CSV table of C-alpha atoms and ligand atoms in Angstrom, one decimal:
chain,number,residue,atom,x,y,z
A,16,MET,CA,-43.7,5.8,43.1
A,17,ILE,CA,-44.6,4.0,39.9
A,18,LEU,CA,-45.2,5.6,36.5
A,19,ILE,CA,-46.2,3.7,33.4
A,20,GLU,CA,-46.8,5.3,30.0
A,21,GLY,CA,-47.7,3.6,26.8
A,22,LEU,CA,-46.4,0.2,28.0
A,23,VAL,CA,-46.4,-2.6,25.4
A,24,LYS,CA,-45.2,-6.2,25.6
A,25,SER,CA,-45.8,-9.1,23.3
A,26,TYR,CA,-44.8,-12.7,23.3
A,27,GLY,CA,-44.3,-13.6,19.6
A,28,GLU,CA,-47.6,-12.7,17.8
A,29,HIS,CA,-49.5,-12.3,21.1
A,30,GLN,CA,-49.9,-8.7,22.4
A,31,ALA,CA,-50.0,-9.3,26.2
A,32,VAL,CA,-49.8,-5.6,27.2
A,33,ASP,CA,-51.3,-3.1,24.7
A,34,GLY,CA,-50.6,0.5,25.6
A,35,VAL,CA,-51.1,0.8,29.4
A,36,ASP,CA,-50.8,4.1,31.3
A,37,LEU,CA,-50.8,4.1,35.1
A,38,SER,CA,-49.3,6.0,38.0
A,39,ILE,CA,-49.3,5.0,41.6
A,40,GLU,CA,-48.8,7.5,44.4
A,41,LYS,CA,-46.8,7.1,47.7
A,42,GLY,CA,-48.7,5.2,50.4
A,43,GLU,CA,-51.4,4.0,48.0
A,44,ILE,CA,-52.7,0.4,47.7
A,45,PHE,CA,-53.5,-0.2,44.0
A,46,ALA,CA,-55.1,-3.4,42.9
A,47,LEU,CA,-54.9,-4.7,39.3
A,48,LEU,CA,-57.9,-6.8,38.4
A,49,GLY,CA,-58.6,-8.8,35.3
A,50,PRO,CA,-59.3,-12.3,34.0
A,51,ASN,CA,-56.7,-15.0,33.6
A,52,GLY,CA,-54.2,-14.0,30.9
A,53,ALA,CA,-55.2,-10.3,30.9
A,54,GLY,CA,-51.6,-9.2,31.3
A,55,LYS,CA,-51.4,-8.4,35.1
A,56,THR,CA,-48.4,-10.5,35.9
A,57,THR,CA,-46.6,-9.3,32.8
A,58,ILE,CA,-47.0,-5.7,34.0
A,59,VAL,CA,-46.0,-6.5,37.5
A,60,GLU,CA,-42.9,-8.4,36.4
A,61,ILE,CA,-41.8,-5.6,34.1
A,62,LEU,CA,-42.0,-3.3,37.1
A,63,GLU,CA,-40.0,-5.8,39.2
A,64,GLY,CA,-37.3,-5.9,36.5
A,65,TYR,CA,-37.9,-9.6,35.7
A,66,ARG,CA,-39.2,-8.9,32.1
A,67,VAL,CA,-38.3,-6.3,29.6
A,68,ALA,CA,-40.9,-4.1,28.0
A,69,ASP,CA,-41.0,-3.8,24.2
A,70,GLY,CA,-41.9,-0.1,24.4
A,71,GLY,CA,-43.3,2.7,26.5
A,72,LYS,CA,-41.9,4.3,29.6
A,73,VAL,CA,-41.7,2.6,33.0
A,74,LEU,CA,-40.3,4.2,36.2
A,75,VAL,CA,-40.2,2.7,39.6
A,76,LEU,CA,-39.0,5.1,42.4
A,77,GLY,CA,-37.8,7.2,39.5
A,78,GLU,CA,-35.6,4.5,38.1
A,79,ASP,CA,-35.7,2.2,35.1
A,80,PRO,CA,-36.5,-1.3,36.5
A,81,ALA,CA,-34.7,-3.0,33.6
A,82,ALA,CA,-31.4,-1.2,34.6
A,83,LYS,CA,-28.5,-3.6,35.1
A,84,GLY,CA,-25.5,-3.3,37.4
A,85,ARG,CA,-25.3,-1.0,40.5
A,86,ALA,CA,-28.4,1.1,39.6
A,87,GLY,CA,-30.5,-2.1,39.2
A,88,ALA,CA,-29.2,-3.6,42.4
A,89,ALA,CA,-29.9,-0.4,44.3
A,90,LEU,CA,-33.5,-0.3,43.1
A,91,ARG,CA,-34.1,-4.0,43.9
A,92,GLY,CA,-33.0,-3.3,47.5
A,93,ARG,CA,-35.8,-0.7,47.8
A,94,ILE,CA,-38.7,-3.0,46.5
A,95,GLY,CA,-40.2,-6.1,47.9
A,96,ILE,CA,-41.7,-8.9,45.8
A,97,VAL,CA,-44.1,-11.7,46.5
A,98,LEU,CA,-44.4,-13.8,43.4
A,99,GLN,CA,-47.2,-16.2,42.5
A,100,ASP,CA,-44.9,-19.2,42.8
A,101,SER,CA,-41.6,-19.2,44.7
A,102,SER,CA,-39.1,-21.9,45.0
A,103,ASP,CA,-36.4,-21.9,47.6
A,104,SER,CA,-34.6,-24.3,49.7
A,105,GLN,CA,-37.2,-26.7,51.0
A,106,ASP,CA,-34.9,-28.2,53.6
A,107,LEU,CA,-34.2,-25.0,55.5
A,108,THR,CA,-36.5,-24.0,58.4
A,109,VAL,CA,-38.6,-20.8,58.4
A,110,LEU,CA,-36.1,-19.2,60.8
A,111,GLU,CA,-33.0,-20.2,58.8
A,112,THR,CA,-34.6,-19.0,55.5
A,113,LEU,CA,-35.5,-15.6,57.0
A,114,GLN,CA,-32.1,-15.2,58.7
A,115,HIS,CA,-30.4,-16.0,55.4
A,116,PHE,CA,-32.4,-13.5,53.3
A,117,ALA,CA,-32.0,-10.8,56.0
A,118,THR,CA,-28.2,-10.7,55.2
A,119,TYR,CA,-29.0,-9.5,51.7
A,120,TYR,CA,-30.3,-6.1,53.0
A,121,SER,CA,-28.6,-3.2,54.6
A,122,ALA,CA,-31.5,-2.5,57.0
A,123,PRO,CA,-33.4,-5.8,57.4
A,124,ARG,CA,-36.4,-6.2,59.8
A,125,ASN,CA,-35.8,-8.0,63.0
A,126,VAL,CA,-36.4,-11.7,62.1
A,127,ASP,CA,-38.2,-12.6,65.3
A,128,GLU,CA,-40.5,-9.6,65.0
A,129,LEU,CA,-41.1,-10.5,61.3
A,130,ILE,CA,-42.1,-14.1,62.2
A,131,SER,CA,-44.6,-12.9,64.7
A,132,LEU,CA,-45.9,-10.3,62.2
A,133,VAL,CA,-46.8,-13.0,59.7
A,134,ASN,CA,-48.1,-15.3,62.5
A,135,LEU,CA,-45.5,-18.1,62.0
A,136,GLU,CA,-44.2,-18.3,65.5
A,137,GLU,CA,-45.3,-22.0,65.9
A,138,LYS,CA,-43.6,-22.9,62.6
A,139,SER,CA,-40.3,-21.1,63.0
A,140,GLN,CA,-38.4,-24.4,63.4
A,141,ALA,CA,-40.4,-26.2,60.7
A,142,LYS,CA,-38.8,-27.0,57.4
A,143,ILE,CA,-40.4,-25.2,54.4
A,144,ARG,CA,-41.5,-28.4,52.7
A,145,THR,CA,-43.7,-29.2,55.7
A,146,LEU,CA,-45.7,-25.9,55.6
A,147,SER,CA,-49.3,-25.8,54.5
A,148,GLY,CA,-50.1,-23.7,51.4
A,149,GLY,CA,-51.3,-20.7,53.5
A,150,GLN,CA,-48.3,-20.9,55.8
A,151,ARG,CA,-46.0,-21.0,52.8
A,152,ARG,CA,-47.7,-17.9,51.4
A,153,ARG,CA,-47.1,-16.1,54.7
A,154,LEU,CA,-43.5,-17.0,54.6
A,155,ASP,CA,-43.4,-15.5,51.0
A,156,VAL,CA,-44.9,-12.3,52.4
A,157,ALA,CA,-42.3,-12.2,55.2
A,158,LEU,CA,-39.5,-12.6,52.5
A,159,GLY,CA,-41.1,-9.8,50.5
A,160,ILE,CA,-41.1,-7.3,53.4
A,161,ILE,CA,-37.8,-8.4,55.1
A,162,GLY,CA,-35.8,-5.5,53.6
A,163,GLN,CA,-38.4,-2.9,54.6
A,164,PRO,CA,-39.3,-2.1,51.0
A,165,GLU,CA,-40.7,1.3,49.9
A,166,ILE,CA,-42.9,-0.6,47.3
A,167,LEU,CA,-44.3,-4.0,47.8
A,168,PHE,CA,-45.5,-6.1,44.8
A,169,LEU,CA,-48.0,-8.8,45.7
A,170,ASP,CA,-49.1,-11.2,43.0
A,171,GLU,CA,-52.3,-13.1,44.1
A,172,PRO,CA,-51.1,-13.1,47.7
A,173,THR,CA,-54.0,-14.9,49.4
A,174,THR,CA,-54.7,-17.8,47.1
A,175,GLY,CA,-55.3,-20.8,49.3
A,176,PHE,CA,-55.7,-18.9,52.5
A,177,ASP,CA,-58.6,-19.8,54.9
A,178,PRO,CA,-61.0,-16.9,55.7
A,179,ARG,CA,-59.3,-16.1,59.1
A,180,ALA,CA,-55.8,-16.1,57.5
A,181,ARG,CA,-57.0,-13.8,54.8
A,182,ARG,CA,-58.4,-11.3,57.3
A,183,ASP,CA,-55.1,-11.5,59.3
A,184,PHE,CA,-53.2,-10.9,56.0
A,185,TRP,CA,-55.4,-7.9,55.2
A,186,ASP,CA,-54.6,-6.4,58.6
A,187,LEU,CA,-50.9,-6.9,57.9
A,188,ILE,CA,-51.1,-5.2,54.5
A,189,LEU,CA,-53.1,-2.3,56.0
A,190,ALA,CA,-50.4,-1.9,58.7
A,191,LEU,CA,-47.7,-1.8,56.1
A,192,LYS,CA,-49.7,0.9,54.2
A,193,ASN,CA,-50.0,2.9,57.4
A,194,ASN,CA,-46.3,2.8,57.8
A,195,GLY,CA,-46.0,4.4,54.3
A,196,THR,CA,-45.4,1.3,52.1
A,197,THR,CA,-46.8,1.6,48.6
A,198,ILE,CA,-48.4,-1.6,47.5
A,199,LEU,CA,-49.3,-3.0,44.1
A,200,LEU,CA,-51.5,-6.0,44.3
A,201,THR,CA,-53.0,-8.4,41.8
A,202,THR,CA,-56.0,-10.4,43.0
A,203,HIS,CA,-59.0,-12.4,41.7
A,204,TYR,CA,-60.8,-11.8,45.0
A,205,LEU,CA,-63.0,-8.7,44.6
A,206,ASP,CA,-63.7,-8.6,48.3
A,207,GLU,CA,-59.9,-8.4,48.9
A,208,ALA,CA,-59.7,-5.5,46.4
A,209,GLU,CA,-62.6,-3.7,48.2
A,210,ALA,CA,-61.1,-4.2,51.6
A,211,LEU,CA,-57.5,-3.1,50.7
A,212,ALA,CA,-57.3,-1.0,47.6
A,213,ASP,CA,-57.5,2.8,47.4
A,214,ARG,CA,-57.9,2.4,43.7
A,215,VAL,CA,-58.4,-0.5,41.3
A,216,GLY,CA,-57.5,-0.8,37.6
A,217,VAL,CA,-59.4,-3.3,35.5
A,218,ILE,CA,-57.4,-4.8,32.6
A,219,VAL,CA,-58.7,-7.0,29.8
A,220,ALA,CA,-56.6,-8.3,26.9
A,221,GLY,CA,-53.7,-6.1,27.8
A,222,LYS,CA,-55.7,-2.8,27.9
A,223,ILE,CA,-56.9,-0.9,30.9
A,224,LEU,CA,-60.7,-0.6,30.9
A,225,GLU,CA,-61.1,1.7,33.9
A,226,ILE,CA,-59.2,3.0,36.9
A,227,SER,CA,-61.2,4.2,39.8
A,228,THR,CA,-62.0,3.7,43.5
A,229,PRO,CA,-63.7,0.4,44.4
A,230,ALA,CA,-66.8,2.4,45.4
A,231,THR,CA,-67.2,4.1,42.1
A,232,LEU,CA,-65.9,1.5,39.6
A,233,GLY,CA,-68.3,0.9,36.6
A,234,GLY,CA,-70.8,3.5,37.8
A,235,ARG,CA,-71.4,1.6,41.0
A,236,MET,CA,-72.5,4.6,43.0
A,237,LYS,CA,-75.2,5.3,40.4
A,238,ALA,CA,-76.3,1.7,40.1
A,239,LEU,CA,-79.9,0.8,41.3
A,240,THR,CA,-80.3,-0.2,44.9
A,241,THR,CA,-82.2,-3.3,45.8
A,242,VAL,CA,-84.6,-3.1,48.7
A,243,SER,CA,-86.1,-6.3,50.0
A,244,TRP,CA,-88.4,-7.1,53.0
A,245,GLN,CA,-90.9,-9.7,54.2
A,246,SER,CA,-94.5,-8.7,53.3
A,247,LEU,CA,-97.5,-9.1,55.6
A,248,ASP,CA,-98.4,-12.5,53.9
A,249,GLY,CA,-94.8,-13.8,54.6
A,250,GLN,CA,-93.4,-13.5,51.1
A,251,ILE,CA,-90.1,-11.8,50.4
A,252,GLU,CA,-90.6,-8.8,48.2
A,253,SER,CA,-87.8,-7.1,46.3
A,254,VAL,CA,-87.6,-3.8,44.4
A,255,GLU,CA,-84.8,-2.1,42.4
A,256,SER,CA,-84.8,1.6,42.6
A,257,ASP,CA,-82.7,4.8,42.2
A,258,LYS,CA,-84.7,6.3,45.1
A,259,PRO,CA,-84.5,3.6,47.9
A,260,THR,CA,-85.2,6.2,50.6
A,261,GLU,CA,-88.8,6.7,49.2
A,262,ILE,CA,-89.4,3.0,49.3
A,263,ILE,CA,-88.2,2.8,52.9
A,264,ARG,CA,-90.5,5.7,53.9
A,265,GLU,CA,-93.5,3.9,52.4
A,266,LEU,CA,-92.5,0.7,54.2
A,267,ILE,CA,-92.2,2.5,57.6
A,268,LYS,CA,-95.8,3.8,57.2
A,269,LYS,CA,-97.0,0.3,56.2
A,270,PHE,CA,-95.4,-1.7,59.0
A,271,ASP,CA,-95.6,1.0,61.7
A,272,GLY,CA,-92.3,-0.2,63.3
A,273,GLU,CA,-89.6,-2.7,62.5
A,274,ILE,CA,-89.7,-3.8,58.8
A,275,PRO,CA,-89.3,-7.6,58.8
A,276,ALA,CA,-86.1,-9.0,57.0
A,277,LEU,CA,-85.2,-5.6,55.6
A,278,SER,CA,-82.1,-5.4,53.4
A,279,ILE,CA,-80.8,-2.6,51.3
A,280,THR,CA,-78.0,-3.5,48.9
A,281,ARG,CA,-76.0,-2.0,46.1
A,282,PRO,CA,-74.3,-4.2,43.5
A,283,SER,CA,-71.1,-5.7,44.9
A,284,LEU,CA,-67.7,-4.9,43.4
A,285,GLU,CA,-67.7,-8.4,42.0
A,286,GLU,CA,-71.1,-7.9,40.2
A,287,ILE,CA,-69.9,-4.6,38.7
A,288,TYR,CA,-66.6,-6.2,37.7
A,289,LEU,CA,-68.3,-9.2,36.0
A,290,LYS,CA,-70.6,-6.8,34.1
A,291,MET,CA,-67.7,-4.8,32.9
A,292,ILE,CA,-65.8,-7.9,31.8
A,293,GLY,CA,-68.9,-9.4,30.2
A,294,GLU,CA,-69.6,-6.3,28.1
A,295,LYS,CA,-65.9,-6.3,27.0
B,6,ATP,P1,-53.5,-14.7,35.6
B,6,ATP,O1,-54.6,-14.0,36.2
B,6,ATP,O2,-53.9,-16.0,35.0
B,6,ATP,O3,-52.3,-14.8,36.5
B,6,ATP,P2,-52.3,-12.5,34.1
B,6,ATP,O4,-53.3,-11.4,33.9
B,6,ATP,O5,-51.3,-12.3,35.1
B,6,ATP,O6,-53.1,-13.9,34.3
B,6,ATP,P3,-50.1,-12.8,32.2
B,6,ATP,O7,-49.4,-13.9,33.0
B,6,ATP,O8,-49.5,-11.5,32.3
B,6,ATP,O9,-51.6,-12.7,32.7
B,6,ATP,O10,-50.2,-13.3,30.7
B,6,ATP,C1,-50.7,-12.5,29.7
B,6,ATP,C2,-50.7,-13.2,28.4
B,6,ATP,O11,-49.3,-13.4,28.0
B,6,ATP,C3,-51.3,-14.6,28.5
B,6,ATP,O12,-52.0,-14.9,27.3
B,6,ATP,C4,-50.1,-15.6,28.6
B,6,ATP,O13,-50.4,-16.8,28.1
B,6,ATP,C5,-49.1,-14.8,27.8
B,6,ATP,N1,-47.7,-15.1,28.4
B,6,ATP,C6,-47.3,-14.7,29.6
B,6,ATP,N2,-46.0,-15.1,29.8
B,6,ATP,C7,-45.6,-15.6,28.6
B,6,ATP,C8,-44.3,-16.2,28.1
B,6,ATP,N3,-43.3,-16.2,28.9
B,6,ATP,N4,-44.3,-16.7,26.9
B,6,ATP,C9,-45.4,-16.6,26.1
B,6,ATP,N5,-46.6,-16.1,26.5
B,6,ATP,C10,-46.7,-15.6,27.7
């Protein structure tokens, strides 16, 4: 669905993207992770056709996203975009906005179904400027999927969402994936990447550090496991080990039953990510 080879892009002297290779398969959710200024938005906007690469090969659905004219318009009809910031007519209602954008596509989604999909039923008659940040973002997502895109680009989609709205949004994204939509996401929330992404790519200073699954990034599967429990004198004890099962076996013998306050944890994706970024 997406192929990137040797992509480079600079702004004046600053090399924002420095030789990136990446391919994304149909039906996959891929998350690009990286610190502020790493080059994520630049890559995504090149794929969307908003910015032009300086060099390298980029194909989206087999087409050049920088193509102008009919080829470019045809490609744009097959992709959906949710930008970091969007500005549209603040005085239209949610319903009017969606009805308006639906006319741009040959096979748009049903607008009423779309409003309920993004949970904006109560706000369908509200003007855009009266929406909260999270409601505004959900409208952005509705606009991104209104044309039933084959690929959906989401740039930091859940910034400003409350925890319940984020979970609802994740369910929506997973439902789109189950319907065959390919999704490229940038996010600073590592739990979001873990919940959604089949694969993640970590980018720092325009270069990809690693591409892997959330479970295996940065050697996560081989990382030491922390086992902690409450000892007989009431203290919380904690041990890091590559053989946690042995520790548990010993604890079972010692406590002869339930082990108080037992927890067994591997490093979170965020801990692994921060370590990778720190080393870089
Ligand atoms: P964030 O997580 O903060 O959104 P990002 O990874 O998306 O960051 P980009 O927006 O791609 O990063 O920016 C990469 C680098 O290129 C940054 O140093 C940024 O300042 C620079 N940059 C981006 N757009 C422009 C521009 N239009 N003109 C000049 N420099 C730019």
